[in-house]
Coordinates of C-alpha atoms and ligand atoms in Angstrom, one line a residue:
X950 CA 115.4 142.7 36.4
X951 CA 113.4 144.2 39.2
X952 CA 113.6 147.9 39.7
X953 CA 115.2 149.8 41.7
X954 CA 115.9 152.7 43.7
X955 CA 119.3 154.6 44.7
X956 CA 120.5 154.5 48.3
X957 CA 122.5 156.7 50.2
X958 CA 123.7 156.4 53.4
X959 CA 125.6 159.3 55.1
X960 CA 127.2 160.0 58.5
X961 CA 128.6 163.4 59.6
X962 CA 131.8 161.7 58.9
X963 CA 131.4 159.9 55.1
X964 CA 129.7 158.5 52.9
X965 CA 129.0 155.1 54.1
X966 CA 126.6 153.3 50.8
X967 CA 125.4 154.6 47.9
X968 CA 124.0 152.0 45.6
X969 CA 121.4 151.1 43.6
X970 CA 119.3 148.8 45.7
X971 CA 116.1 146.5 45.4
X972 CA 114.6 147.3 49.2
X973 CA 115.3 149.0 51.9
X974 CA 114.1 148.3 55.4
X975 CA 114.9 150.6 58.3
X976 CA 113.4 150.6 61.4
X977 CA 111.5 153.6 62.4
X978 CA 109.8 154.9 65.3
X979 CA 106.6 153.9 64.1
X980 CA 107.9 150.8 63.0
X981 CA 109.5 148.7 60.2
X982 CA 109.4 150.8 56.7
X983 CA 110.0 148.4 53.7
X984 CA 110.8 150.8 50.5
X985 CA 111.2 149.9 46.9
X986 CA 110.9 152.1 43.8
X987 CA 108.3 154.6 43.3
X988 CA 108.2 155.2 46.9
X989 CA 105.6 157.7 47.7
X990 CA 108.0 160.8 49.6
X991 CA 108.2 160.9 53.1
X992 CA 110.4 161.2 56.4
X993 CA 110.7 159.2 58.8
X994 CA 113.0 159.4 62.2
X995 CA 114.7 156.2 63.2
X996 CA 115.5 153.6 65.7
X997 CA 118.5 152.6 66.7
X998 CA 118.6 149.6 64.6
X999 CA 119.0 147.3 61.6
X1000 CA 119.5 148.5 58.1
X1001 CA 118.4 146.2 56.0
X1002 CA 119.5 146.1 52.0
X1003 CA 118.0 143.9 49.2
X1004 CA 120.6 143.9 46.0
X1005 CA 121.1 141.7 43.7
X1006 CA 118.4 139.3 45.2
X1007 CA 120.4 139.1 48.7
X1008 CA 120.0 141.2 51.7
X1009 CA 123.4 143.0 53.8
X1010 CA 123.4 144.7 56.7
X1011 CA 124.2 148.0 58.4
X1012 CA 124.1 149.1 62.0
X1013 CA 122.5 152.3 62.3
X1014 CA 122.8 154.7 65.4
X1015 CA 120.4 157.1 67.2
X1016 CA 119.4 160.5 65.5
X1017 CA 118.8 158.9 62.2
X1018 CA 116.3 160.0 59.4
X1019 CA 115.0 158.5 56.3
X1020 CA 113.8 160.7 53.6
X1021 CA 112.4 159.3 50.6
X1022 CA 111.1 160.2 47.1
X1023 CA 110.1 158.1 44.2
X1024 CA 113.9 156.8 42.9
X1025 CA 116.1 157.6 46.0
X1026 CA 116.6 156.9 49.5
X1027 CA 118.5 159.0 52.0
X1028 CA 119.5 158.2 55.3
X1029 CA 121.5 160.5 58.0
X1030 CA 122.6 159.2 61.2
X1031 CA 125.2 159.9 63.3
X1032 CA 126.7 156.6 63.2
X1033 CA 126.4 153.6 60.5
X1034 CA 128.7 150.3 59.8
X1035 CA 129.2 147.7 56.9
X1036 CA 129.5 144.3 59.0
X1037 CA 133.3 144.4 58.5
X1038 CA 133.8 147.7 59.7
X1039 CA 132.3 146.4 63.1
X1040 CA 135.2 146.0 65.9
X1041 CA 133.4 142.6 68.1
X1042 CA 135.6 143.0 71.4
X1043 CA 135.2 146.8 71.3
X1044 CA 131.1 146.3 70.7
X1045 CA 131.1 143.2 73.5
X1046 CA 132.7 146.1 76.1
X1047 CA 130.0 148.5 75.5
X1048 CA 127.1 146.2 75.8
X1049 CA 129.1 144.9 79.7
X1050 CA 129.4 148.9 80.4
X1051 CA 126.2 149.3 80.1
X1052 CA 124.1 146.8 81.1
X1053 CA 126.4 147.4 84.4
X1054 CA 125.4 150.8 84.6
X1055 CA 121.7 150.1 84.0
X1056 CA 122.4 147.3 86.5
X1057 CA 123.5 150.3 89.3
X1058 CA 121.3 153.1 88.7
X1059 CA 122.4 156.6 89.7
X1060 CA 120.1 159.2 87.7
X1061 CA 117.8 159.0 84.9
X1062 CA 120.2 160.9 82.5
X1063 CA 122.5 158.0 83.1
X1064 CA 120.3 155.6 82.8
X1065 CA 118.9 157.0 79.0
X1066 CA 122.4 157.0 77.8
X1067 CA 123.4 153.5 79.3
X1068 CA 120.3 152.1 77.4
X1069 CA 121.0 153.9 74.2
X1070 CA 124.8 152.9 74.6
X1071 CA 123.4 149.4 75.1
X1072 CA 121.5 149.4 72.1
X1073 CA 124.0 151.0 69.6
X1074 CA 126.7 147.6 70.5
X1075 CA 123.2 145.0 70.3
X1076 CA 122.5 146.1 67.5
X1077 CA 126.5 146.2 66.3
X1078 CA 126.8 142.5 67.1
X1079 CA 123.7 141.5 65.6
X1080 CA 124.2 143.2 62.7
X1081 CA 127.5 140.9 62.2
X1082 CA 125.6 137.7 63.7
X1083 CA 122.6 138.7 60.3
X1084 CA 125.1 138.9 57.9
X1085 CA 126.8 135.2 59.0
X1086 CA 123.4 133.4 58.6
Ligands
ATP1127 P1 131.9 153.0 72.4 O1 131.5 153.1 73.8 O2 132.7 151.8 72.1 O3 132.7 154.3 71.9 P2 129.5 154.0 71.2 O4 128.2 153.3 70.9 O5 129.4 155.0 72.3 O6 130.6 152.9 71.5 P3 129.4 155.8 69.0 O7 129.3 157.1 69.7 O8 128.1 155.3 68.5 O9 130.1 154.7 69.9 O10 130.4 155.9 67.8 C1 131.6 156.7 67.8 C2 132.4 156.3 66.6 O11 133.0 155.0 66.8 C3 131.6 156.2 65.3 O12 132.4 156.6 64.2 C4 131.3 154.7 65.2 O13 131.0 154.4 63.8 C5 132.5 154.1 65.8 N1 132.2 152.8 66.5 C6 131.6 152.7 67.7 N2 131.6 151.4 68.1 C7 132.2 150.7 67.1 C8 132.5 149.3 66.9 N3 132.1 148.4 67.8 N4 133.2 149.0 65.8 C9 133.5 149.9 64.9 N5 133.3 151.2 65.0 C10 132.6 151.6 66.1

């Protein structure tokens, strides 16, 4: 049985995962981070983006919001973010209005504060909907 490493995923609101998992892969702001067992420590922010879970020989998803951080050490992962999802936690229609609200607002600019939240606001329901379309395929 491959090794693994204990991962814990926690919003200001619950505790969404906590498993013990083959990988992770989260996306960071320097890029992709692929972790497994024995991890050297570290901290990484992260993207709006992806989770990505290897258990049991098959990967699941989460969709993770802005102001997230990874820290790691040798047997467990922790990530913080303000937001997170299982697949099935994911409402579609409300995720689909989002993404038309803001690409609408990024499609009539007024100020640059409106335009940084509209493209955060935009990524948060891409990523929502991808993260169900991932765990179909
Ligand atoms: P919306 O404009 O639809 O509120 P948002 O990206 O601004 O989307 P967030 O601020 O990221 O929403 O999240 C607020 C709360 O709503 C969080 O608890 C988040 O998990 C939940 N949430 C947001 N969008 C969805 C969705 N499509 N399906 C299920 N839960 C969602």
């Amino acid at each position: 049985m491959a090794s693994t490493i204990k991962l814990d995923v926690v919003t200001p609101e619950r505790v969404v995962y906590s498993q013990d998992v083959e990988m992770v892969i989260a996306r960071s702001l320097d890029g992709d981070l692929g972790i497994l067992a024995n991890h050297a420590p570290l901290i990484a922010a992260l993207k709006i983006g992806i989770l990505r879970i290897k258990k049991d020989n098959r990967f699941s998803h989460l969709a993770i919001s802005g102001g997230g951080f990874m820290e790691v050490s040798p047997e467990k992962v922790t990530i913080l973010a303000d937001t997170a999802e299982r697949p099935g936690e994911i409402d579609v229609e409300r995720a689909k209005a989002a993404k038309e609200r803001a690409e609408r607002r990024l499609a009539s600019p007024r100020d640059d504060v409106d335009q940084f939240r509209a493209e955060a606001a935009l990524q948060r329901a891409v990523t929502r909907l991808e993260t169900i379309e991932k765990e179909r395929s």
